Structures are given as structure tokens and as C-alpha cells.
Coordinates of C-alpha atoms and ligand atoms in Angstrom, one line a residue:
X1 CA -49.0 -41.7 -30.7
X2 CA -52.2 -43.8 -30.6
X3 CA -54.3 -42.4 -27.7
X4 CA -56.3 -44.7 -25.4
X5 CA -59.2 -42.2 -25.5
X6 CA -59.1 -38.7 -26.9
X7 CA -61.8 -36.8 -24.9
X8 CA -60.9 -33.5 -26.4
X9 CA -61.5 -34.8 -29.9
X10 CA -64.8 -36.5 -28.8
X11 CA -66.2 -33.3 -27.4
X12 CA -64.8 -31.0 -30.1
X13 CA -67.1 -32.7 -32.6
X14 CA -70.1 -31.2 -30.8
X15 CA -68.5 -27.9 -29.7
X16 CA -71.0 -25.6 -31.4
X17 CA -74.0 -27.4 -30.0
X18 CA -72.4 -27.7 -26.5
X19 CA -71.7 -24.0 -26.5
X20 CA -75.2 -23.2 -27.6
X21 CA -76.6 -25.4 -24.8
X22 CA -74.3 -23.7 -22.2
X23 CA -75.5 -20.3 -23.4
X24 CA -79.1 -21.4 -23.0
X25 CA -78.5 -22.4 -19.4
X26 CA -76.6 -19.2 -18.6
X27 CA -79.3 -17.1 -20.0
X28 CA -82.1 -19.0 -18.2
X29 CA -80.9 -17.8 -14.8
X30 CA -81.9 -21.2 -13.3
X31 CA -79.1 -23.6 -12.5
X32 CA -80.3 -26.4 -10.2
X33 CA -83.2 -28.9 -10.8
X34 CA -84.9 -27.1 -13.7
X35 CA -86.0 -27.7 -17.2
X36 CA -82.7 -29.2 -18.5
X37 CA -82.6 -31.9 -15.8
X38 CA -86.3 -32.7 -16.3
X39 CA -85.9 -33.0 -20.1
X40 CA -82.7 -35.1 -19.9
X41 CA -84.4 -37.4 -17.4
X42 CA -87.3 -37.9 -19.7
X43 CA -85.1 -38.4 -22.8
X44 CA -82.8 -40.8 -21.0
X45 CA -85.7 -42.9 -19.5
X46 CA -87.1 -43.1 -23.1
X47 CA -83.7 -44.2 -24.4
X48 CA -83.4 -47.0 -21.8
X49 CA -87.1 -48.0 -22.1
X50 CA -88.0 -47.3 -18.5
X51 CA -90.8 -45.2 -17.0
X52 CA -88.5 -43.0 -14.9
X53 CA -85.1 -41.6 -14.6
X54 CA -83.6 -39.5 -11.8
X55 CA -80.4 -37.4 -12.4
X56 CA -77.9 -37.4 -9.6
X57 CA -74.3 -36.1 -9.1
X58 CA -72.4 -39.2 -10.2
X59 CA -72.5 -42.9 -10.8
X60 CA -71.4 -43.9 -7.3
X61 CA -74.3 -41.9 -5.8
X62 CA -76.7 -43.5 -8.3
X63 CA -75.8 -46.9 -6.8
X64 CA -75.7 -45.6 -3.2
X65 CA -79.0 -43.8 -3.4
X66 CA -80.8 -46.8 -4.9
X67 CA -79.8 -49.1 -2.1
X68 CA -80.5 -46.3 0.5
X69 CA -84.0 -45.9 -1.0
X70 CA -84.7 -49.6 -0.7
X71 CA -83.8 -49.3 3.0
X72 CA -86.1 -46.4 3.4
X73 CA -88.8 -48.4 1.7
X74 CA -88.2 -51.3 4.1
X75 CA -87.2 -53.7 1.3
X76 CA -83.8 -54.3 2.8
X77 CA -82.0 -53.7 6.1
X78 CA -78.4 -53.2 7.3
X79 CA -76.5 -56.5 7.4
X80 CA -78.3 -57.9 4.4
X81 CA -76.1 -59.6 1.8
X82 CA -75.6 -58.3 -1.8
X83 CA -74.2 -60.6 -4.5
X84 CA -71.7 -58.7 -6.7
X85 CA -69.0 -59.7 -9.1
X86 CA -65.6 -59.8 -7.4
X87 CA -63.8 -58.2 -10.4
X88 CA -65.9 -55.0 -10.5
X89 CA -64.8 -51.4 -10.1
X90 CA -64.5 -50.4 -6.5
X91 CA -67.6 -48.1 -6.8
X92 CA -70.0 -51.1 -6.9
X93 CA -68.6 -52.4 -3.6
X94 CA -68.4 -48.9 -1.9
X95 CA -72.2 -48.4 -2.6
X96 CA -72.9 -51.7 -0.7
X97 CA -70.7 -51.0 2.3
X98 CA -71.7 -47.3 2.5
X99 CA -75.2 -48.7 3.2
X100 CA -74.0 -51.1 5.9
X101 CA -74.8 -54.0 3.6
X102 CA -72.5 -57.0 3.2
X103 CA -70.9 -57.5 -0.3
X104 CA -70.7 -61.2 -1.2
X105 CA -67.9 -61.3 -3.9
X106 CA -68.8 -63.8 -6.6
X107 CA -66.3 -65.1 -9.1
X108 CA -67.2 -64.0 -12.6
X109 CA -68.0 -66.1 -15.7
X110 CA -64.8 -67.3 -17.4
X111 CA -65.8 -66.1 -20.8
X112 CA -67.7 -62.8 -20.3
X113 CA -66.1 -61.8 -17.0
X114 CA -69.6 -60.8 -15.8
X115 CA -71.4 -62.2 -12.8
X116 CA -72.0 -65.9 -13.0
X117 CA -75.4 -67.1 -11.9
X118 CA -73.9 -70.6 -11.3
X119 CA -71.5 -69.1 -8.8
X120 CA -74.2 -66.9 -7.2
X121 CA -76.1 -70.1 -6.4
X122 CA -73.2 -71.3 -4.3
X123 CA -73.2 -68.0 -2.3
X124 CA -76.9 -67.6 -1.6
X125 CA -78.2 -67.6 2.0
X126 CA -81.3 -66.5 3.9
X127 CA -79.5 -63.1 4.3
X128 CA -79.2 -62.5 0.5
X129 CA -81.5 -59.7 -0.6
X130 CA -80.0 -58.1 -3.6
X131 CA -78.0 -59.0 -6.7
X132 CA -75.9 -56.3 -8.3
X133 CA -74.8 -57.4 -11.7
X134 CA -72.2 -55.1 -13.3
X135 CA -72.2 -54.9 -17.1
X136 CA -68.4 -54.8 -17.2
X137 CA -66.5 -53.3 -20.1
X138 CA -69.9 -52.5 -21.8
X139 CA -71.2 -56.1 -22.1
X140 CA -74.7 -56.7 -20.6
X141 CA -74.8 -59.6 -18.1
X142 CA -77.0 -62.6 -18.7
X143 CA -80.0 -60.6 -17.4
X144 CA -82.7 -63.2 -18.4
X145 CA -81.0 -65.8 -16.2
X146 CA -80.3 -63.2 -13.5
X147 CA -83.9 -62.0 -13.3
X148 CA -85.2 -65.6 -13.2
X149 CA -82.7 -66.4 -10.4
X150 CA -83.7 -63.2 -8.5
X151 CA -87.4 -64.1 -8.8
X152 CA -86.8 -67.6 -7.5
X153 CA -85.0 -66.2 -4.5
X154 CA -86.9 -63.0 -3.8
X155 CA -83.9 -60.7 -4.6
X156 CA -83.9 -57.2 -5.8
X157 CA -81.8 -56.5 -8.9
X158 CA -79.7 -53.4 -9.2
X159 CA -77.8 -53.2 -12.5
X160 CA -74.5 -51.3 -12.5
X161 CA -74.8 -49.8 -16.0
X162 CA -71.9 -47.3 -15.7
X163 CA -70.0 -48.9 -18.6
X164 CA -73.0 -50.1 -20.7
X165 CA -75.3 -47.3 -21.8
X166 CA -77.3 -48.8 -24.7
X167 CA -76.2 -52.5 -24.5
X168 CA -79.2 -54.8 -24.8
X169 CA -80.3 -58.4 -24.6
X170 CA -83.5 -59.6 -26.4
X171 CA -84.2 -55.9 -27.3
X172 CA -84.3 -54.8 -23.6
X173 CA -81.6 -52.3 -22.7
X174 CA -79.3 -52.3 -19.7
X175 CA -81.1 -50.7 -16.8
X176 CA -84.5 -51.9 -17.9
X177 CA -84.1 -55.5 -16.8
X178 CA -83.6 -55.0 -13.0
X179 CA -85.6 -53.2 -10.3
X180 CA -83.3 -50.3 -11.0
X181 CA -80.2 -49.4 -13.1
X182 CA -77.5 -47.0 -12.1
X183 CA -75.5 -45.0 -14.7
X184 CA -72.4 -42.8 -14.6
X185 CA -71.8 -40.0 -17.1
X186 CA -68.2 -39.5 -16.0
X187 CA -66.5 -37.8 -19.0
X188 CA -64.7 -41.0 -20.1
X189 CA -67.9 -43.2 -20.1
X190 CA -69.7 -44.0 -23.4
X191 CA -72.2 -41.2 -22.6
X192 CA -70.0 -38.6 -20.9
X193 CA -70.8 -35.2 -19.4
X194 CA -68.2 -32.5 -19.1
X195 CA -67.9 -33.1 -15.4
X196 CA -69.4 -35.5 -13.0
X197 CA -73.0 -36.8 -13.5
X198 CA -75.1 -39.9 -13.0
X199 CA -78.7 -41.2 -13.1
X200 CA -80.9 -44.0 -12.0
X201 CA -83.6 -45.6 -14.2
X202 CA -86.5 -47.6 -12.9
X203 CA -90.2 -48.5 -13.5
X204 CA -91.0 -48.4 -9.8
X205 CA -92.7 -45.2 -8.9
X206 CA -92.1 -45.6 -5.2
X207 CA -88.4 -46.0 -5.7
X208 CA -88.5 -43.0 -8.1
X209 CA -90.2 -40.8 -5.5
X210 CA -87.9 -41.8 -2.6
X211 CA -84.7 -41.2 -4.7
X212 CA -86.1 -37.9 -5.9
X213 CA -86.3 -36.7 -2.3
X214 CA -83.0 -38.3 -1.1
X215 CA -80.9 -36.6 -3.8
X216 CA -82.3 -33.2 -2.6
X217 CA -81.9 -33.2 1.2
X218 CA -84.6 -35.8 1.7
X219 CA -87.2 -33.2 0.6
X220 CA -90.0 -33.2 -2.0
X221 CA -91.1 -29.8 -0.9
X222 CA -88.7 -27.0 -0.1
X223 CA -87.8 -26.9 3.7
X224 CA -89.9 -30.0 4.4
X225 CA -87.7 -33.0 5.0
X226 CA -89.0 -36.6 5.1
X227 CA -85.5 -38.3 5.0
X228 CA -82.1 -37.4 6.2
X229 CA -81.1 -37.0 2.6
X230 CA -78.0 -35.8 0.8
X231 CA -77.1 -33.2 -1.9
X232 CA -76.6 -35.3 -5.0
X233 CA -78.2 -33.3 -7.8
X234 CA -77.5 -33.4 -11.5
X235 CA -76.5 -29.8 -12.5
X236 CA -78.6 -28.1 -15.2
X237 CA -75.4 -27.4 -17.2
X238 CA -74.4 -31.0 -17.2
X239 CA -78.0 -32.1 -18.1
X240 CA -77.8 -29.7 -21.1
X241 CA -74.4 -31.2 -22.2
X242 CA -75.9 -34.7 -21.8
X243 CA -78.9 -33.8 -23.9
X244 CA -76.6 -32.9 -26.8
X245 CA -74.4 -36.0 -26.3
X246 CA -77.3 -38.5 -26.0
X247 CA -78.2 -37.7 -29.6
X248 CA -74.9 -39.1 -30.7
X249 CA -74.7 -42.1 -28.4
X250 CA -75.9 -44.7 -31.0
X251 CA -73.5 -43.3 -33.6
X252 CA -70.6 -43.7 -31.1
X253 CA -71.7 -47.2 -30.2
X254 CA -71.6 -48.1 -33.9
X255 CA -68.1 -46.7 -34.2
X256 CA -67.0 -48.6 -31.2
X257 CA -68.5 -51.8 -32.6
X258 CA -66.7 -51.3 -35.9
X259 CA -63.3 -51.0 -34.1
X260 CA -64.1 -54.0 -31.9
X261 CA -64.9 -56.1 -35.0
X262 CA -61.7 -55.0 -36.6
X263 CA -59.7 -56.1 -33.5
X264 CA -61.6 -59.4 -33.2
X265 CA -61.2 -60.3 -36.8
X266 CA -57.5 -59.3 -37.2
X267 CA -55.7 -59.8 -33.9
X268 CA -54.4 -63.3 -34.3
X269 CA -51.6 -63.5 -31.7
X270 CA -52.0 -67.0 -30.1
X271 CA -50.6 -65.7 -26.9
X272 CA -53.3 -63.1 -26.5
X273 CA -56.9 -63.9 -25.3
X274 CA -59.5 -61.8 -27.0
X275 CA -62.8 -60.7 -25.4
X276 CA -65.8 -62.9 -25.9
X277 CA -69.2 -61.6 -27.2
X278 CA -72.0 -63.8 -28.5
X279 CA -74.2 -61.1 -30.0
X280 CA -73.5 -57.6 -31.4
X281 CA -76.3 -55.9 -29.5
X282 CA -75.0 -57.1 -26.1
X283 CA -71.8 -55.1 -26.2
X284 CA -71.2 -51.4 -26.5
X285 CA -67.4 -51.7 -26.0
X286 CA -66.7 -49.2 -23.3
X287 CA -63.4 -51.0 -23.1
X288 CA -61.7 -53.6 -25.3
X289 CA -59.9 -55.8 -22.8
X290 CA -57.4 -58.5 -23.9
X291 CA -55.5 -60.9 -21.7
X292 CA -51.9 -62.0 -21.7
X293 CA -49.9 -63.9 -19.0
X294 CA -47.0 -61.6 -20.0
X295 CA -49.0 -58.4 -19.5
X296 CA -46.0 -56.3 -18.3
X297 CA -44.0 -57.2 -21.4
X298 CA -47.0 -56.5 -23.6
X299 CA -47.5 -53.1 -22.1
X300 CA -43.8 -52.3 -22.7
X301 CA -44.0 -53.6 -26.3
X302 CA -47.1 -51.5 -27.1
X303 CA -45.7 -48.4 -25.4
X304 CA -42.5 -48.7 -27.5
X305 CA -44.8 -48.6 -30.6
X306 CA -46.5 -45.5 -29.3
X307 CA -49.7 -47.2 -28.2
X308 CA -51.3 -46.2 -25.0
X309 CA -52.9 -48.9 -22.8
X310 CA -54.5 -49.0 -19.4
X311 CA -55.4 -51.8 -16.9
X312 CA -59.1 -52.0 -15.7
X313 CA -58.3 -52.8 -12.9
X314 CA -54.9 -53.7 -11.5
X315 CA -56.0 -54.6 -7.9
X316 CA -59.3 -56.4 -7.2
X317 CA -61.5 -54.8 -4.5
X318 CA -60.9 -57.6 -2.0
X319 CA -57.1 -56.9 -2.2
X320 CA -57.5 -53.2 -1.5
X321 CA -56.2 -51.7 1.7
X322 CA -59.6 -50.1 2.2
X323 CA -61.1 -53.6 2.5
X324 CA -58.6 -55.2 4.8
X325 CA -61.4 -57.3 6.2
X326 CA -61.7 -59.0 2.8
X327 CA -58.0 -59.4 2.1
X328 CA -57.9 -63.1 3.1
X329 CA -60.7 -64.1 0.6
X330 CA -59.5 -66.5 -2.1
X331 CA -60.9 -65.7 -5.5
X332 CA -58.4 -67.3 -7.9
X333 CA -60.0 -66.4 -11.2
X334 CA -60.6 -62.8 -10.2
X335 CA -57.0 -62.5 -9.1
X336 CA -55.7 -64.1 -12.3
X337 CA -57.8 -61.7 -14.4
X338 CA -56.4 -58.7 -12.6
X339 CA -52.9 -59.9 -13.4
X340 CA -53.5 -60.6 -17.1
X341 CA -56.0 -58.0 -18.4
X342 CA -55.0 -55.1 -20.6
X343 CA -57.3 -52.4 -22.2
X344 CA -56.2 -51.3 -25.7
X345 CA -57.3 -48.1 -27.4
X346 CA -61.1 -47.9 -27.8
X347 CA -62.4 -44.5 -28.9
X348 CA -65.2 -43.7 -31.3
X349 CA -62.9 -41.2 -33.0
X350 CA -60.1 -43.8 -33.5
X351 CA -59.0 -43.7 -37.1
X352 CA -58.8 -46.8 -39.3
X353 CA -55.0 -46.3 -39.6
X354 CA -54.5 -46.1 -35.8
X355 CA -56.8 -49.2 -35.3
X356 CA -54.6 -51.1 -37.8
X357 CA -51.4 -49.9 -36.0
X358 CA -52.8 -51.4 -32.8
X359 CA -53.6 -54.7 -34.5
X360 CA -50.1 -55.0 -36.1
X361 CA -48.4 -54.1 -32.8
X362 CA -50.3 -56.7 -30.8
X363 CA -49.7 -59.4 -33.5
X364 CA -46.0 -58.7 -33.5
X365 CA -45.7 -59.3 -29.7
X366 CA -43.9 -62.6 -28.9
Ligands
PLP1 C1 -67.4 -45.4 -13.4 C2 -68.1 -46.5 -12.7 C3 -68.8 -46.2 -11.6 C4 -68.9 -44.9 -10.8 O1 -69.2 -43.8 -11.6 P1 -68.7 -42.3 -11.1 O2 -69.6 -41.5 -12.0 O3 -67.3 -42.2 -11.4 O4 -69.0 -42.2 -9.7 C5 -69.5 -47.3 -11.0 N1 -69.4 -48.5 -11.5 C6 -68.7 -48.8 -12.5 C7 -68.6 -50.2 -13.0 C8 -68.0 -47.8 -13.2 O5 -67.2 -48.1 -14.2

């Protein structure tokens, strides 16, 4: 069996270090917002190249709290429009609607499947206040163009970096381009905790301070509440796990790039569309997503060969029951993508032999 992602194997490599870190937290007697969170925040900000980082409970909260903080700061207001790629994971859209903002679903670029500035231009109005690029599958969006477009139109930029820890463009990492970047450390992400976790990175001290309070009941000082905040704190124990795993992120990215290169160089089935990437640094290959108009048959073929695959994602947000108000939107390229995409095994521990088995099986598909 070729596993899609073997989380047990990934974490087993660091078991001794992870256990030691657990023990340190247990023995400290301090479990919420202490030394581990502070140290991880500093190390993660340094890794991303930003001044600040704030640990939160998960990636969805990282997105929600950033938009919420911009409302508290008076930068945006309910009813404002947010440009977002139509083919993103539902979390990006939930963060917008949770804040009573309006998601404007933009058809993605035909090659990268990331947000297209050209299509954003067609959707901009006086209500547009935010652009929320999603670095889908691990590939950073065209942030130079996006930031220029945002400047021209007075938009705030919130990067959804949940799939793209460490991806970079012109030497600037995902999260450091926008006014803020939101990360998830869900176990299956490229930097994964052993439970739920997330973070926001930013260079804006005001945003940093507001989110710091919002995540902790709206309070900077115990029992004094400035905002009607929430409880969305990063646990000390998860911060300790993440400190261990951050040390291996670059190594894992290299392993993913090697697998991706092997796939790109050796999958030659003319009925399969391979992912597009113009520069090595741009992509950290959270997922390796191919396309086939006969996806269902391809899944069956690979399954028969013992190869696990997944679809990210089978239903676009605007076709979900939860967004019945958006169901009538017509987004043909997005819909086509959702019918054709297939994620094949991508795991930093994937062996050369398993990688070759995937290549042979995809090439044999007719
Ligand atoms: C995983 C993911 C999120 C949400 O992260 P959680 O930690 O699961 O809440 C948000 N956006 C994208 C693009 C994701 O892939």
C-alpha cells in the first residue's frame, strides 16, 4: 500500500525529542500562554521574516481573528467585500462570512490555480476592502502583483498560508508579503502539531496587540476586557511540539520538492495534466495535484494498484449547502477543477520505490 500521508511515520522520526518536550511542559506546571508559546511565536516570526507572530487555536481562527481585529481597528466594517479565490478550502470563506463580510469569489489562474489579479480587477467595487489570496497546495500566489494591486486600490492583504509554510517569492516568505498571514498547524499540514494549532504573522504592531487580546477573552490584563473576545489560545504543549517540528521544516520541504521533481520529470501520461510551477522556491508541495477528465476511473485504477489518493476538494464552496445563497453563481473553471483534480501521495517520508510505483501506475492509466 502506498499511503497518501503517513503521519505516524512523520512524527515517529522525532519521538524522542517530542517526548522530551512534553516532559518539559508537564514538569513546568504552566500550561496556557507561557514560555513555550512565546518562544514558538518568536521562532516562527523569525522563520517567516516578520516582526510578530501570535499563536492561536487553529488556522480558521487565525483567519477569523485577523479580520475581526481589522474591524476593531476600524479598517473595515461589516458588509465590506473580500476578494477570495473561488476554489479555496471552505475555511477561507467561513472566516469572511463569520465576520459579516461578503466573499467575492474570483476564478483562479488557469495554470497555478491561485487567485488571478486579472480576474480580481473585474470584481472590484467601492465596497472592496480586502484581498485574501490562498497559497493553494503549497504554491505562493503572485504576491508582487497582488500587493501592487492592493496598494492601487487601498486594500488590506490577508494571506491564507495554511498550506504554504516556507514558500517564497523573491526571497520573501508566504505571510510576510501581506498585512497579515494566517497559518494552520493541523497535523496534516507541512508544519503540523499533534493536535489543532494556528498562528498569525504580521509586521503591524497594532494588529498584533489587538489579536493578542482577542484570542484571550479580549483581555491584555487578567480580568480587564477591552473587546468581547474569544478563547483561541495556542496550548503550551502544542507550542512545544511545534518548536521541535519547526527545526525539520526545511528538511521536509526539500524531501517534498524531490518527490515533486520526480513526478514532474517522469509522469508522461498525455491524458493527465501536471501541476505548474515556475520556480522551485515558490512551491512547498503540501499537495501534488494532477488533473484528469476521467478522474473517477483514475482513482479506481490507482486504488487497484494500492495507491491512496484524495480530492482537494470535491465540492467548491459556492456549491455547498451551507452557502445556498451562492449556489447560483457560475464559476466554470472552478467547477471544472473540482471535477478533474486528484491529489496523489505526497509525504516527506515517501520512499523512492513508492514514488516510482505511483509514477508507473499513473503512466499506465489509459
Ligand atoms: C487547513 C486550512 C485552513 C484551516 O486550518 P485549520 O487549522 O484546520 O482550522 C484554512 N485554509 C486553508 C487553505 C487550509 O488548507
